[in-house]
mmCIF file of C-alpha atoms in Angstrom:
data_model
loop_
_atom_site.group_PDB
_atom_site.id
_atom_site.type_symbol
_atom_site.label_atom_id
_atom_site.label_comp_id
_atom_site.label_asym_id
_atom_site.label_seq_id
_atom_site.Cartn_x
_atom_site.Cartn_y
_atom_site.Cartn_z
ATOM 1 C CA ALA W 1 -1.477 -232.895 141.454
ATOM 2 C CA GLN W 2 -2.080 -236.878 140.996
ATOM 3 C CA SER W 3 0.809 -239.080 140.298
ATOM 4 C CA VAL W 4 1.325 -243.075 140.155
ATOM 5 C CA THR W 5 4.666 -244.260 141.087
ATOM 6 C CA GLN W 6 6.060 -247.651 139.783
ATOM 7 C CA LEU W 7 8.937 -248.155 142.261
ATOM 8 C CA ASP W 8 11.104 -250.735 140.076
ATOM 9 C CA SER W 9 11.326 -250.091 136.206
ATOM 10 C CA HIS W 10 12.523 -253.512 135.601
ATOM 11 C CA VAL W 11 11.934 -256.555 137.380
ATOM 12 C CA SER W 12 13.447 -260.212 136.420
ATOM 13 C CA VAL W 13 12.078 -263.899 137.900
ATOM 14 C CA SER W 14 12.469 -267.527 136.913
ATOM 15 C CA GLU W 15 9.615 -269.214 135.582
ATOM 16 C CA GLY W 16 7.473 -270.668 138.337
ATOM 17 C CA THR W 17 8.752 -268.101 141.055
ATOM 18 C CA PRO W 18 6.313 -265.051 142.386
ATOM 19 C CA VAL W 19 5.614 -261.654 140.767
ATOM 20 C CA LEU W 20 5.718 -258.654 142.872
ATOM 21 C CA LEU W 21 4.915 -255.493 140.704
ATOM 22 C CA ARG W 22 5.102 -252.583 143.348
ATOM 23 C CA CYS W 23 2.880 -249.323 142.599
ATOM 24 C CA ASN W 24 1.949 -245.971 144.869
ATOM 25 C CA TYR W 25 -0.578 -243.727 144.305
ATOM 26 C CA SER W 26 -1.270 -240.290 145.702
ATOM 27 C CA SER W 27 -4.731 -239.356 146.349
ATOM 28 C CA SER W 28 -5.951 -238.913 149.088
ATOM 29 C CA TYR W 29 -9.382 -240.304 148.716
ATOM 30 C CA SER W 30 -10.158 -243.333 147.541
ATOM 31 C CA PRO W 31 -9.261 -244.041 143.677
ATOM 32 C CA SER W 32 -9.927 -246.201 140.722
ATOM 33 C CA LEU W 33 -6.728 -248.038 140.347
ATOM 34 C CA PHE W 34 -5.889 -250.167 137.020
ATOM 35 C CA TRP W 35 -3.517 -252.577 135.975
ATOM 36 C CA TYR W 36 -2.765 -252.876 132.313
ATOM 37 C CA VAL W 37 0.004 -255.300 130.562
ATOM 38 C CA GLN W 38 1.410 -254.161 127.251
ATOM 39 C CA HIS W 39 3.311 -257.093 125.295
ATOM 40 C CA PRO W 40 5.897 -255.689 122.788
ATOM 41 C CA ASN W 41 4.022 -253.939 119.752
ATOM 42 C CA LYS W 42 0.596 -254.552 121.259
ATOM 43 C CA GLY W 43 -2.001 -252.225 123.217
ATOM 44 C CA LEU W 44 -2.500 -252.233 126.330
ATOM 45 C CA GLN W 45 -5.221 -254.993 127.812
ATOM 46 C CA LEU W 46 -6.633 -254.451 130.920
ATOM 47 C CA LEU W 47 -5.719 -257.050 134.002
ATOM 48 C CA LEU W 48 -7.889 -255.762 136.845
ATOM 49 C CA LYS W 49 -9.326 -252.748 138.374
ATOM 50 C CA TYR W 50 -9.907 -251.835 142.065
ATOM 51 C CA THR W 51 -13.252 -249.399 142.404
ATOM 52 C CA SER W 52 -13.190 -250.133 146.530
ATOM 53 C CA ALA W 53 -15.606 -252.912 146.388
ATOM 54 C CA ALA W 54 -12.985 -255.402 147.550
ATOM 55 C CA THR W 55 -9.492 -254.889 148.900
ATOM 56 C CA LEU W 56 -8.233 -257.389 146.935
ATOM 57 C CA VAL W 57 -8.700 -257.855 143.419
ATOM 58 C CA LYS W 58 -8.660 -260.645 141.111
ATOM 59 C CA GLY W 59 -7.516 -260.103 137.401
ATOM 60 C CA ILE W 60 -7.058 -262.535 134.614
ATOM 61 C CA ASN W 61 -4.000 -264.933 134.096
ATOM 62 C CA GLY W 62 -3.677 -265.228 137.585
ATOM 63 C CA PHE W 63 -2.883 -261.758 138.481
ATOM 64 C CA GLU W 64 -4.306 -260.075 141.641
ATOM 65 C CA ALA W 65 -3.715 -256.633 143.600
ATOM 66 C CA GLU W 66 -4.246 -255.353 146.825
ATOM 67 C CA PHE W 67 -5.424 -252.156 148.110
ATOM 68 C CA LYS W 68 -3.780 -250.593 151.394
ATOM 69 C CA LYS W 69 -4.980 -247.302 151.859
ATOM 70 C CA SER W 70 -2.747 -247.015 154.761
ATOM 71 C CA GLU W 71 0.230 -247.257 152.709
ATOM 72 C CA THR W 72 -1.306 -245.659 149.223
ATOM 73 C CA SER W 73 -0.551 -248.886 147.533
ATOM 74 C CA PHE W 74 -1.279 -251.163 144.762
ATOM 75 C CA HIS W 75 1.133 -253.881 144.389
ATOM 76 C CA LEU W 76 0.413 -256.608 141.592
ATOM 77 C CA THR W 77 0.806 -260.160 142.345
ATOM 78 C CA LYS W 78 1.107 -263.606 140.728
ATOM 79 C CA PRO W 79 2.071 -266.424 142.681
ATOM 80 C CA SER W 80 3.685 -268.551 139.709
ATOM 81 C CA ALA W 81 5.209 -267.022 136.579
ATOM 82 C CA HIS W 82 4.835 -268.429 133.070
ATOM 83 C CA MET W 83 7.262 -267.194 130.365
ATOM 84 C CA SER W 84 4.054 -265.463 128.422
ATOM 85 C CA ASP W 85 3.833 -263.004 131.617
ATOM 86 C CA ALA W 86 6.996 -260.767 130.242
ATOM 87 C CA ALA W 87 5.541 -257.749 129.111
ATOM 88 C CA GLU W 88 5.283 -254.283 130.606
ATOM 89 C CA TYR W 89 2.902 -253.330 133.212
ATOM 90 C CA PHE W 90 1.643 -250.272 133.834
ATOM 91 C CA CYS W 91 -0.378 -249.327 136.655
ATOM 92 C CA VAL W 92 -3.035 -246.510 136.282
ATOM 93 C CA GLU W 93 -4.973 -244.222 138.337
ATOM 94 C CA GLY W 94 -8.405 -242.838 136.705
ATOM 95 C CA GLY W 95 -8.232 -238.947 137.186
ATOM 96 C CA ALA W 96 -10.668 -236.031 136.621
ATOM 97 C CA THR W 97 -12.904 -236.039 133.700
ATOM 98 C CA ASN W 98 -12.166 -240.195 132.699
ATOM 99 C CA LYS W 99 -8.723 -238.658 132.254
ATOM 100 C CA LEU W 100 -5.816 -241.799 133.458
ATOM 101 C CA ILE W 101 -2.984 -240.717 135.227
ATOM 102 C CA PHE W 102 -0.150 -243.274 134.195
ATOM 103 C CA GLY W 103 2.842 -244.840 136.268
ATOM 104 C CA THR W 104 6.056 -245.343 133.794
ATOM 105 C CA GLY W 105 5.759 -248.749 133.619
ATOM 106 C CA THR W 106 7.617 -251.834 134.647
ATOM 107 C CA LEU W 107 9.336 -254.388 132.255
ATOM 108 C CA LEU W 108 8.777 -257.722 133.721
ATOM 109 C CA ALA W 109 11.278 -260.268 132.193
ATOM 110 C CA VAL W 110 10.736 -263.882 133.181
ATOM 111 C CA GLN W 111 13.913 -266.281 132.923
ATOM 112 C CA PRO W 112 13.666 -270.025 131.963
ATOM 113 C CA SER F 1 -18.905 -257.442 123.112
ATOM 114 C CA GLN F 2 -17.132 -254.281 122.299
ATOM 115 C CA THR F 3 -14.348 -254.450 119.501
ATOM 116 C CA ILE F 4 -11.510 -251.681 118.550
ATOM 117 C CA HIS F 5 -9.718 -251.383 115.724
ATOM 118 C CA GLN F 6 -6.834 -249.252 114.265
ATOM 119 C CA TRP F 7 -5.218 -249.120 111.063
ATOM 120 C CA PRO F 8 -2.806 -249.121 109.470
ATOM 121 C CA ALA F 9 -0.589 -251.398 112.191
ATOM 122 C CA THR F 10 2.537 -249.946 110.896
ATOM 123 C CA LEU F 11 2.949 -246.799 108.673
ATOM 124 C CA VAL F 12 6.701 -245.373 107.831
ATOM 125 C CA GLN F 13 6.410 -242.040 106.041
ATOM 126 C CA PRO F 14 8.640 -239.202 105.045
ATOM 127 C CA VAL F 15 9.437 -235.749 106.828
ATOM 128 C CA GLY F 16 6.547 -233.525 105.558
ATOM 129 C CA SER F 17 4.010 -235.868 104.501
ATOM 130 C CA PRO F 18 0.412 -235.870 105.937
ATOM 131 C CA LEU F 19 -1.061 -238.359 107.916
ATOM 132 C CA SER F 20 -4.261 -240.153 108.455
ATOM 133 C CA LEU F 21 -4.655 -242.919 111.223
ATOM 134 C CA GLU F 22 -7.906 -244.530 111.715
ATOM 135 C CA CYS F 23 -10.171 -245.966 114.810
ATOM 136 C CA THR F 24 -13.167 -247.481 114.927
ATOM 137 C CA VAL F 25 -15.446 -249.195 117.825
ATOM 138 C CA GLU F 26 -17.924 -251.735 117.395
ATOM 139 C CA GLY F 27 -20.149 -252.851 119.702
ATOM 140 C CA THR F 28 -21.344 -249.672 122.163
ATOM 141 C CA SER F 29 -22.678 -246.441 121.044
ATOM 142 C CA ASN F 30 -21.794 -243.242 121.948
ATOM 143 C CA PRO F 31 -17.762 -243.588 123.663
ATOM 144 C CA ASN F 32 -16.042 -241.660 124.780
ATOM 145 C CA LEU F 33 -12.773 -241.712 122.189
ATOM 146 C CA TYR F 34 -8.900 -241.084 123.213
ATOM 147 C CA TRP F 35 -6.007 -240.889 121.388
ATOM 148 C CA TYR F 36 -2.837 -241.547 123.384
ATOM 149 C CA ARG F 37 1.064 -241.730 121.818
ATOM 150 C CA GLN F 38 3.902 -243.610 123.469
ATOM 151 C CA ALA F 39 7.054 -242.286 122.405
ATOM 152 C CA ALA F 40 10.395 -245.178 122.686
ATOM 153 C CA GLY F 41 11.062 -245.277 126.448
ATOM 154 C CA ARG F 42 8.401 -242.999 127.709
ATOM 155 C CA GLY F 43 5.009 -243.150 129.571
ATOM 156 C CA LEU F 44 1.780 -242.930 127.491
ATOM 157 C CA GLN F 45 0.838 -239.121 126.855
ATOM 158 C CA LEU F 46 -2.998 -238.323 126.287
ATOM 159 C CA LEU F 47 -3.240 -236.218 122.813
ATOM 160 C CA PHE F 48 -6.834 -235.670 122.147
ATOM 161 C CA TYR F 49 -10.312 -237.345 123.680
ATOM 162 C CA SER F 50 -13.587 -236.548 122.307
ATOM 163 C CA VAL F 51 -17.230 -237.263 124.158
ATOM 164 C CA GLY F 52 -19.076 -236.926 120.827
ATOM 165 C CA ILE F 53 -19.359 -236.254 117.145
ATOM 166 C CA GLY F 54 -17.219 -232.984 116.334
ATOM 167 C CA GLN F 55 -16.130 -232.418 119.868
ATOM 168 C CA ILE F 56 -12.520 -232.885 120.195
ATOM 169 C CA SER F 57 -10.394 -231.863 123.253
ATOM 170 C CA SER F 58 -6.518 -231.506 122.676
ATOM 171 C CA GLU F 59 -3.991 -231.838 125.543
ATOM 172 C CA VAL F 60 -1.096 -230.806 124.501
ATOM 173 C CA PRO F 61 -0.179 -227.615 121.633
ATOM 174 C CA GLN F 62 1.708 -230.233 118.501
ATOM 175 C CA ASN F 63 1.574 -230.840 114.843
ATOM 176 C CA LEU F 64 -1.164 -232.734 114.944
ATOM 177 C CA SER F 65 -4.824 -232.684 114.831
ATOM 178 C CA ALA F 66 -8.159 -235.124 115.445
ATOM 179 C CA SER F 67 -11.251 -235.747 114.045
ATOM 180 C CA ARG F 68 -14.544 -237.520 115.073
ATOM 181 C CA PRO F 69 -16.917 -237.579 111.884
ATOM 182 C CA GLN F 70 -19.234 -240.707 113.234
ATOM 183 C CA ASP F 71 -19.884 -241.494 116.288
ATOM 184 C CA ARG F 72 -17.813 -244.755 116.459
ATOM 185 C CA GLN F 73 -14.868 -242.999 114.612
ATOM 186 C CA PHE F 74 -12.000 -241.207 115.344
ATOM 187 C CA ILE F 75 -9.043 -240.438 113.556
ATOM 188 C CA LEU F 76 -5.724 -238.601 113.878
ATOM 189 C CA SER F 77 -4.623 -236.487 110.943
ATOM 190 C CA SER F 78 -1.182 -234.278 110.503
ATOM 191 C CA LYS F 79 -0.575 -231.951 107.518
ATOM 192 C CA LYS F 80 3.304 -232.060 107.552
ATOM 193 C CA LEU F 81 5.029 -234.866 109.550
ATOM 194 C CA LEU F 82 8.078 -234.002 111.825
ATOM 195 C CA LEU F 83 10.297 -236.512 112.890
ATOM 196 C CA SER F 84 9.133 -236.164 116.753
ATOM 197 C CA ASP F 85 5.978 -237.285 115.667
ATOM 198 C CA SER F 86 7.201 -241.195 115.294
ATOM 199 C CA GLY F 87 6.011 -243.223 117.851
ATOM 200 C CA PHE F 88 3.249 -245.793 118.673
ATOM 201 C CA TYR F 89 -0.190 -244.339 118.859
ATOM 202 C CA LEU F 90 -3.007 -245.730 120.643
ATOM 203 C CA CYS F 91 -6.834 -245.151 120.665
ATOM 204 C CA ALA F 92 -8.915 -246.102 123.546
ATOM 205 C CA TRP F 93 -12.469 -245.753 124.528
ATOM 206 C CA SER F 94 -14.821 -245.984 127.698
ATOM 207 C CA ALA F 95 -18.290 -246.105 128.087
ATOM 208 C CA ILE F 96 -20.618 -243.083 128.971
ATOM 209 C CA TRP F 97 -23.077 -244.625 131.356
ATOM 210 C CA THR F 98 -21.172 -247.187 133.725
ATOM 211 C CA ASP F 99 -17.843 -248.046 134.615
ATOM 212 C CA THR F 100 -16.843 -244.370 132.719
ATOM 213 C CA ASP F 101 -13.507 -244.667 134.082
ATOM 214 C CA THR F 102 -12.110 -247.813 132.716
ATOM 215 C CA GLN F 103 -10.672 -247.417 129.033
ATOM 216 C CA TYR F 104 -10.117 -250.086 126.790
ATOM 217 C CA PHE F 105 -7.057 -249.847 124.257
ATOM 218 C CA GLY F 106 -6.750 -250.711 120.454
ATOM 219 C CA PRO F 107 -3.944 -252.817 118.896
ATOM 220 C CA GLY F 108 -1.735 -249.401 118.336
ATOM 221 C CA THR F 109 -0.188 -248.404 114.914
ATOM 222 C CA ARG F 110 3.845 -247.883 114.890
ATOM 223 C CA LEU F 111 4.634 -244.582 113.135
ATOM 224 C CA THR F 112 8.039 -244.174 112.008
ATOM 225 C CA VAL F 113 9.022 -240.654 110.507
ATOM 226 C CA LEU F 114 11.893 -240.699 108.427
#
């Protein structure tokens, strides 16, 4: 069965330092992969999507993710964290019949 | 552009009372529609999805039901709420012609059952 593993449940960074949120997927074929962000008591907002057109995907708010098939990874990065980036981040894989497979989420804290 | 609305934003209900949550989508036609629940400290669980009016697929057995009376309206209901129904309910939509696997989420409804 398909699964998505987010390796860190919590990540804490200082404002202005780089962000790395790690994600591994399980599909043996080239999947659709997404990163969503959820601020407290809000819905999920799409940050970016990988669809095999390019391995480095740029998203909103300065985030980007790199698809590495050899490592089955799709890590999310940002060069410089902002206080407003504090939220929960979900790595998601597209499954059969438009169903999504969610990771368990990574809570990002940004310290001043 | 497309927008998705959910209401109410928050709801506190007693055990045994009925429930009706509404989701509407604007700016697109014939969307696929989804209901998810996010319980505290847990991930998102797909509850129902719909590919058209009156067509509902249930993903997990539960105390809830869903209906799609109009193309862009999706309703989540219960006849008698349980404590375990508490959670954050999210509606989502996806297109059926292009970019079909990308889901766009609404703002959510926080349900507390006491």
